[in-house]
Amino acid sequence: MKIKVLYLSLWLFLAFPIEGYPQKVSLSLTAAIDSALQNNLGLQSAFQKVEAAKAMVPMGFNLDKTQVFYRHDQNDIAENGFSNKVFGINQGLQFPTVYGKQRRVLEDMTLVEQQQYLLTQNQVIKEVSQTYYTILYLQKLEYNYRFLDSLYQQFSNAADRRYDVGETNYLEKLTARSKMRELAVRLAQTTESKNQALVRLEQLIQVGSVFEVPDQPLDLLLISEWSEDSHPGIGFYKQSVQWKTDNVTLEKQRLLPDIYGEFFRGTNTGPNARVYPGIQVGVAIPLWFGAQKAKINSSKYELMQTSLAAENYTFQLDNRRRQLEIELQKYQEAISFYTEEGKQLSRQLITQGNQAFKGGEIDFFQYVLLIENSRNIEVDYLINLQGYNMTVLEINYLINP
C-alpha cells in the first residue's frame, strides 16, 4: 500500500512539475518603466512629499486663536451701584495682505516639491532604461563568450590529443589551455554582471514577481530633444527662485501693523441692571525692526544664492550635454566602422576560415584564431554600442551636470 502511495505521489510530481514554482514574466522596457513608476518606494516617498506640501497650502490663512475672556473689575460701577461682570471675545490678525502672500509662498513650496518629484521620476526612468539595456548587452556578450568558450574547449581537447600522440608540442597545449581558461573567466564574469544587473532592475521596478528580459535586437537609441522650459531640473530652479522672491515680499509685509478687535458685554445682578455692550479695535505697530530686518536680509541672500545656483545649473547642464555629445562621436566612429566594414569582415573571416579548414589549408589552431578574430569584431561592436546607448540615455535624461 505504501509503495502504491509513493508511486502515485511520484507520478503526480512528474506530471505537474511546475506546480508551486513561480513563473517568470517576460518584461519589456515599457512594462519595466511603468512598474517602477507605480511601485518604486523611493518615488512614492517623493510623491508623498508633494501631497504633504499641498496639504500645507490652507495654512496660509492662519488666524491666531480667538480669545474668550471674563473680567470683573470693582472699579467698573454701573448706574445701580453694582460692579459689572464683563464677558467678551477678542481676535488679532496680521495685515490682510500677509495671508495672501503666505498662501502664495506655500503654493510655491508645493510647486518646488512637484519639480523635485519630476526630477526623481526622471532619474528612475533613466536608471531603469540603462539597466534594461545593460542586461540586453550582457546577454549578447554572454552569447559570444559562450560560443568562444565552447570553441576553445574543443581546441584544448584537440591539443591534448595531438600532444599525447606527439603531433604537437607542449607550448601549443599550454596555449590552448590558457585561452580556454581565459574565455571561461570572461564568460563567468559576464554572467555575474548580468545577474547583478537583473538584481538592480528588480530593485528599481519592485514588481514583486520573477521576471526575465527577453532576447531582442539591440539597436542604436535616438537622442530626444528637450528645451529649458520642459526640463525638470531647470523648472525646479526657476520655481525655487520664484519661491524665494515671494518669501522676500512676505517678510517685508510682516512689518505692516497687525489688527485686533474686541467685543464685550458687561452687566451685574443688582436691581435695575442693564447690559453695557462695548467694542475695541486697534493696531499693533512694530517699534523694534531689527529682528524682522534681519529676516528680510537673510531672505534676500537666500534669493541671491538660489538665483546664482539656477544660472550655474543651466550653464553646467548645457556644458555637460556638449561633453556627452562629443563622447557620443567616439562611439559613433567605432559603430560606423562595424556597419561599413566590420560586419562584412567578420562574416568573411568565418566563411573563408571554414573553407580553408575543410580544404586542409589551415590547421585547427589557425582556424580557431580566425573565428576568435571574427567574434572579437562582434564583441567590440557590442561594447561600443553599449557605450553609445548609455550616453544617449544620459543625454535624454540628463539631470546632474
Coordinates of C-alpha atoms in Angstrom, one line a residue, residues 8-324:
L8 CA 1.2 7.9 -7.0
S9 CA 3.0 10.8 -5.4
L10 CA 5.9 10.5 -7.7
W11 CA 3.6 10.3 -10.7
L12 CA 1.8 13.5 -9.7
F13 CA 5.1 15.3 -9.1
L14 CA 6.4 14.3 -12.6
A15 CA 3.1 15.0 -14.2
F16 CA 2.8 18.5 -12.8
P17 CA 6.4 19.6 -12.2
I18 CA 5.8 23.3 -12.4
E19 CA 3.1 23.5 -9.8
G20 CA 4.1 25.7 -6.9
Y21 CA 7.1 27.2 -8.7
P22 CA 6.9 30.9 -9.7
Q23 CA 6.7 31.5 -13.4
K24 CA 9.0 34.1 -15.0
V25 CA 7.3 37.2 -16.5
S26 CA 8.7 38.4 -19.8
L27 CA 9.4 42.1 -19.2
S28 CA 9.6 44.8 -21.8
L29 CA 11.2 48.1 -21.3
T30 CA 7.8 49.9 -21.3
A31 CA 6.5 47.5 -18.7
A32 CA 9.6 47.9 -16.6
I33 CA 9.3 51.7 -16.6
D34 CA 5.5 51.5 -15.8
S35 CA 6.2 49.1 -12.9
A36 CA 8.9 51.4 -11.5
L37 CA 6.6 54.5 -11.7
Q38 CA 3.9 52.6 -9.9
N39 CA 5.9 50.5 -7.3
N40 CA 9.2 52.2 -6.6
L41 CA 9.1 53.1 -3.0
G42 CA 11.6 56.0 -3.3
L43 CA 9.3 57.6 -6.0
Q44 CA 6.3 57.0 -3.8
S45 CA 8.1 58.7 -0.9
A46 CA 8.8 61.8 -3.2
F47 CA 5.1 61.8 -4.2
Q48 CA 4.1 61.9 -0.5
K49 CA 6.2 65.0 0.0
V50 CA 4.3 66.7 -2.8
E51 CA 1.0 65.7 -1.1
A52 CA 2.3 67.0 2.3
A53 CA 3.2 70.3 0.7
K54 CA -0.3 70.6 -0.9
A55 CA -1.9 69.9 2.5
M56 CA 0.0 72.8 3.9
V57 CA -1.4 75.4 1.5
P58 CA -4.6 76.2 3.5
M59 CA -2.3 77.2 6.4
G60 CA -1.6 80.4 4.5
F61 CA -4.7 81.9 6.2
N62 CA -3.7 81.1 9.8
L63 CA -5.6 83.4 12.2
D64 CA -4.4 83.4 15.8
K65 CA -6.6 81.7 18.3
T66 CA -9.7 83.6 19.3
Q67 CA -9.6 84.7 23.0
V68 CA -12.7 84.4 25.2
F69 CA -12.5 86.2 28.5
Y70 CA -14.2 87.1 31.7
R71 CA -13.4 90.3 33.6
H72 CA -14.6 91.6 36.9
D73 CA -13.3 95.0 38.0
Q74 CA -14.6 96.6 41.2
N75 CA -13.9 100.0 39.7
D76 CA -16.4 99.3 36.9
I77 CA -19.5 100.5 38.7
A78 CA -22.9 100.6 36.9
E79 CA -25.7 103.1 37.5
N80 CA -27.3 100.9 40.1
G81 CA -24.2 101.0 42.2
F82 CA -23.0 97.4 41.5
S83 CA -19.8 96.4 39.7
N84 CA -20.2 94.9 36.3
K85 CA -19.1 91.4 35.2
V86 CA -17.8 91.6 31.6
F87 CA -17.7 88.7 29.1
G88 CA -16.2 89.1 25.7
I89 CA -14.0 87.8 22.8
N90 CA -11.1 89.4 21.0
Q91 CA -9.3 88.4 17.8
G92 CA -5.9 89.5 16.5
L93 CA -4.9 89.2 12.8
Q94 CA -2.0 90.2 10.7
F95 CA -2.3 92.8 8.0
P96 CA -4.7 91.2 5.4
T97 CA -2.2 91.1 2.5
V98 CA 0.1 88.9 4.6
Y99 CA -2.3 86.0 4.4
G100 CA -2.4 86.1 0.6
K101 CA 1.3 86.2 0.4
Q102 CA 1.7 83.4 2.9
R103 CA -0.6 81.2 0.8
R104 CA 1.4 82.1 -2.3
V105 CA 4.7 81.1 -0.6
L106 CA 3.2 77.7 0.4
E107 CA 1.9 77.2 -3.2
D108 CA 5.5 77.9 -4.4
M109 CA 6.8 75.3 -2.0
T110 CA 4.3 72.8 -3.4
L111 CA 5.4 73.5 -7.0
V112 CA 9.1 73.1 -5.9
E113 CA 8.2 69.7 -4.4
Q114 CA 6.4 68.8 -7.7
Q115 CA 9.5 69.7 -9.7
Q116 CA 11.6 67.6 -7.2
Y117 CA 9.3 64.7 -7.8
L118 CA 9.7 65.1 -11.6
L119 CA 13.5 65.0 -11.1
T120 CA 13.2 61.8 -9.0
Q121 CA 10.9 60.3 -11.6
N122 CA 13.3 61.3 -14.4
Q123 CA 16.2 59.7 -12.5
V124 CA 14.2 56.4 -12.0
I125 CA 13.3 56.2 -15.7
K126 CA 16.9 56.8 -16.7
E127 CA 18.2 54.1 -14.3
V128 CA 15.6 51.6 -15.4
S129 CA 16.4 52.2 -19.1
Q130 CA 20.1 52.0 -18.6
T131 CA 19.8 48.8 -16.5
Y132 CA 17.5 47.2 -19.0
Y133 CA 19.7 47.9 -22.0
T134 CA 22.7 46.8 -20.0
I135 CA 21.0 43.4 -19.5
L136 CA 20.4 43.1 -23.2
Y137 CA 24.0 44.0 -23.9
L138 CA 25.3 41.4 -21.4
Q139 CA 23.1 38.7 -22.7
K140 CA 24.6 39.2 -26.2
L141 CA 28.1 39.4 -24.8
E142 CA 27.4 36.3 -22.9
Y143 CA 26.3 34.5 -26.0
N144 CA 29.6 35.5 -27.8
Y145 CA 31.8 34.4 -24.9
R146 CA 29.9 31.1 -24.5
F147 CA 30.5 30.4 -28.2
L148 CA 34.2 31.2 -27.9
D149 CA 34.4 29.2 -24.6
S150 CA 32.9 26.1 -26.3
L151 CA 35.3 26.6 -29.3
Y152 CA 38.4 26.8 -27.1
Q153 CA 37.3 23.8 -25.0
Q154 CA 37.3 21.8 -28.3
F155 CA 40.6 23.3 -29.2
S156 CA 42.1 22.5 -25.8
N157 CA 40.8 18.9 -26.0
A158 CA 42.2 18.6 -29.6
A159 CA 45.6 20.0 -28.5
D160 CA 45.7 17.5 -25.6
R161 CA 45.1 14.6 -28.0
R162 CA 47.6 15.9 -30.5
Y163 CA 50.2 16.2 -27.7
D164 CA 49.5 12.7 -26.5
V165 CA 50.2 11.2 -29.9
G166 CA 53.2 13.5 -30.5
E167 CA 51.7 15.6 -33.2
T168 CA 52.3 18.9 -31.4
N169 CA 54.5 20.5 -28.8
Y170 CA 53.8 21.3 -25.1
L171 CA 53.6 25.0 -25.9
E172 CA 50.5 24.6 -28.1
K173 CA 48.9 22.5 -25.4
L174 CA 49.6 25.3 -22.8
T175 CA 48.4 28.0 -25.2
A176 CA 45.1 26.2 -25.8
R177 CA 44.5 25.6 -22.1
S178 CA 45.3 29.2 -21.2
K179 CA 42.9 30.5 -23.8
M180 CA 40.2 28.1 -22.6
R181 CA 40.6 29.3 -19.1
E182 CA 40.7 33.0 -20.2
L183 CA 37.4 32.6 -22.0
A184 CA 35.9 30.7 -19.1
V185 CA 36.7 33.5 -16.8
R186 CA 35.3 36.1 -19.2
L187 CA 32.1 34.1 -19.6
A188 CA 31.7 33.7 -15.8
Q189 CA 32.3 37.4 -15.2
T190 CA 29.8 38.4 -17.9
T191 CA 27.2 36.1 -16.4
E192 CA 27.7 37.5 -12.9
S193 CA 27.4 41.0 -14.3
K194 CA 24.2 40.1 -16.0
N195 CA 22.8 38.6 -12.8
Q196 CA 23.9 41.7 -10.9
A197 CA 22.1 43.9 -13.4
L198 CA 18.9 41.8 -13.1
V199 CA 19.0 42.3 -9.3
R200 CA 19.5 46.1 -9.9
L201 CA 16.5 46.1 -12.2
E202 CA 14.4 44.3 -9.6
Q203 CA 15.5 46.8 -7.0
L204 CA 14.2 49.6 -9.3
I205 CA 10.9 48.2 -10.5
Q206 CA 9.9 46.3 -7.4
V207 CA 7.5 44.2 -9.4
G208 CA 7.1 41.6 -6.8
S209 CA 7.4 38.6 -9.2
V210 CA 10.1 36.7 -11.0
F211 CA 10.8 38.2 -14.4
E212 CA 13.1 37.8 -17.3
V213 CA 14.3 40.2 -20.1
P214 CA 13.6 38.5 -23.4
D215 CA 16.3 38.4 -26.1
Q216 CA 15.7 41.2 -28.6
P217 CA 17.7 43.3 -31.1
L218 CA 20.0 45.8 -29.6
D219 CA 19.7 48.9 -31.8
L220 CA 21.0 52.4 -31.6
L221 CA 19.0 54.7 -29.5
L222 CA 17.9 58.2 -30.6
I223 CA 18.6 61.4 -28.9
S224 CA 15.5 63.2 -27.6
E225 CA 15.4 66.9 -27.9
W226 CA 14.4 68.8 -24.8
S227 CA 14.0 72.5 -24.1
E228 CA 14.7 74.5 -21.0
D229 CA 11.0 75.0 -20.5
S230 CA 10.3 71.3 -20.2
H231 CA 13.5 70.2 -18.3
P232 CA 12.6 69.3 -14.7
G233 CA 15.9 70.5 -13.3
I234 CA 15.6 73.9 -14.8
G235 CA 12.0 74.0 -13.8
F236 CA 13.0 73.2 -10.2
Y237 CA 15.4 76.1 -10.0
K238 CA 13.0 78.5 -11.7
Q239 CA 10.3 77.6 -9.2
S240 CA 12.8 77.9 -6.4
V241 CA 13.7 81.4 -7.4
Q242 CA 10.0 82.3 -7.5
W243 CA 9.6 80.8 -4.1
K244 CA 12.5 82.8 -2.6
T245 CA 11.2 86.0 -4.4
D246 CA 7.8 85.7 -2.8
N247 CA 9.3 84.9 0.5
V248 CA 11.2 88.2 0.5
T249 CA 8.0 90.0 -0.2
L250 CA 6.3 88.1 2.6
E251 CA 9.0 89.1 5.1
K252 CA 8.7 92.7 4.1
Q253 CA 4.9 92.6 4.6
R254 CA 5.3 91.3 8.1
L255 CA 6.5 94.9 9.0
L256 CA 2.9 96.0 8.4
P257 CA 0.8 96.6 11.5
D258 CA -1.3 93.8 13.0
I259 CA -5.0 94.5 13.6
Y260 CA -7.1 93.4 16.5
G261 CA -10.7 93.7 17.6
E262 CA -12.6 93.1 20.8
F263 CA -16.3 92.8 21.6
F264 CA -17.6 92.5 25.1
R265 CA -20.8 92.9 27.2
G266 CA -21.0 93.9 30.9
T267 CA -23.8 93.6 33.4
N268 CA -24.5 92.8 37.1
T269 CA -27.1 91.1 39.2
G270 CA -28.2 94.2 41.1
P271 CA -31.7 95.8 40.8
N272 CA -32.4 97.7 37.6
A273 CA -29.3 96.1 36.0
R274 CA -28.6 97.0 32.4
V275 CA -26.4 95.4 29.7
Y276 CA -23.4 97.5 28.6
P277 CA -22.1 96.4 25.2
G278 CA -18.7 97.6 24.1
I279 CA -16.2 97.3 21.2
Q280 CA -12.5 98.0 20.9
V281 CA -10.3 98.0 17.9
G282 CA -6.7 98.8 17.4
V283 CA -3.4 98.2 15.6
A284 CA -0.1 96.7 16.7
I285 CA 2.7 98.8 15.3
P286 CA 6.3 97.3 15.4
L287 CA 8.6 99.7 17.3
W288 CA 11.7 97.5 17.0
F289 CA 12.6 96.4 13.5
G290 CA 15.9 94.8 14.0
A291 CA 14.8 91.1 14.1
Q292 CA 12.4 91.4 11.1
K293 CA 15.0 93.4 9.1
A294 CA 17.5 90.5 9.8
K295 CA 14.9 88.1 8.4
I296 CA 14.4 90.3 5.3
N297 CA 18.1 90.5 4.7
S298 CA 18.5 86.7 5.2
S299 CA 15.7 86.0 2.7
K300 CA 17.4 88.4 0.2
Y301 CA 20.6 86.4 0.4
E302 CA 18.7 83.2 0.0
L303 CA 17.2 84.6 -3.1
M304 CA 20.5 85.7 -4.5
Q305 CA 22.0 82.3 -3.7
T306 CA 19.2 80.4 -5.4
S307 CA 19.4 82.7 -8.5
L308 CA 23.1 82.1 -8.8
A309 CA 22.6 78.3 -8.4
A310 CA 19.9 78.4 -11.1
E311 CA 22.3 80.2 -13.5
N312 CA 25.1 77.8 -12.7
Y313 CA 22.8 74.7 -13.1
T314 CA 21.7 75.9 -16.6
F315 CA 25.3 76.6 -17.6
Q316 CA 26.7 73.3 -16.3
L317 CA 23.8 71.4 -17.9
D318 CA 24.4 72.8 -21.3
N319 CA 28.2 72.2 -20.9
R320 CA 27.6 68.6 -19.8
R321 CA 25.4 67.9 -22.8
R322 CA 28.0 69.1 -25.2
Q323 CA 30.6 66.9 -23.5
L324 CA 28.3 63.9 -23.8

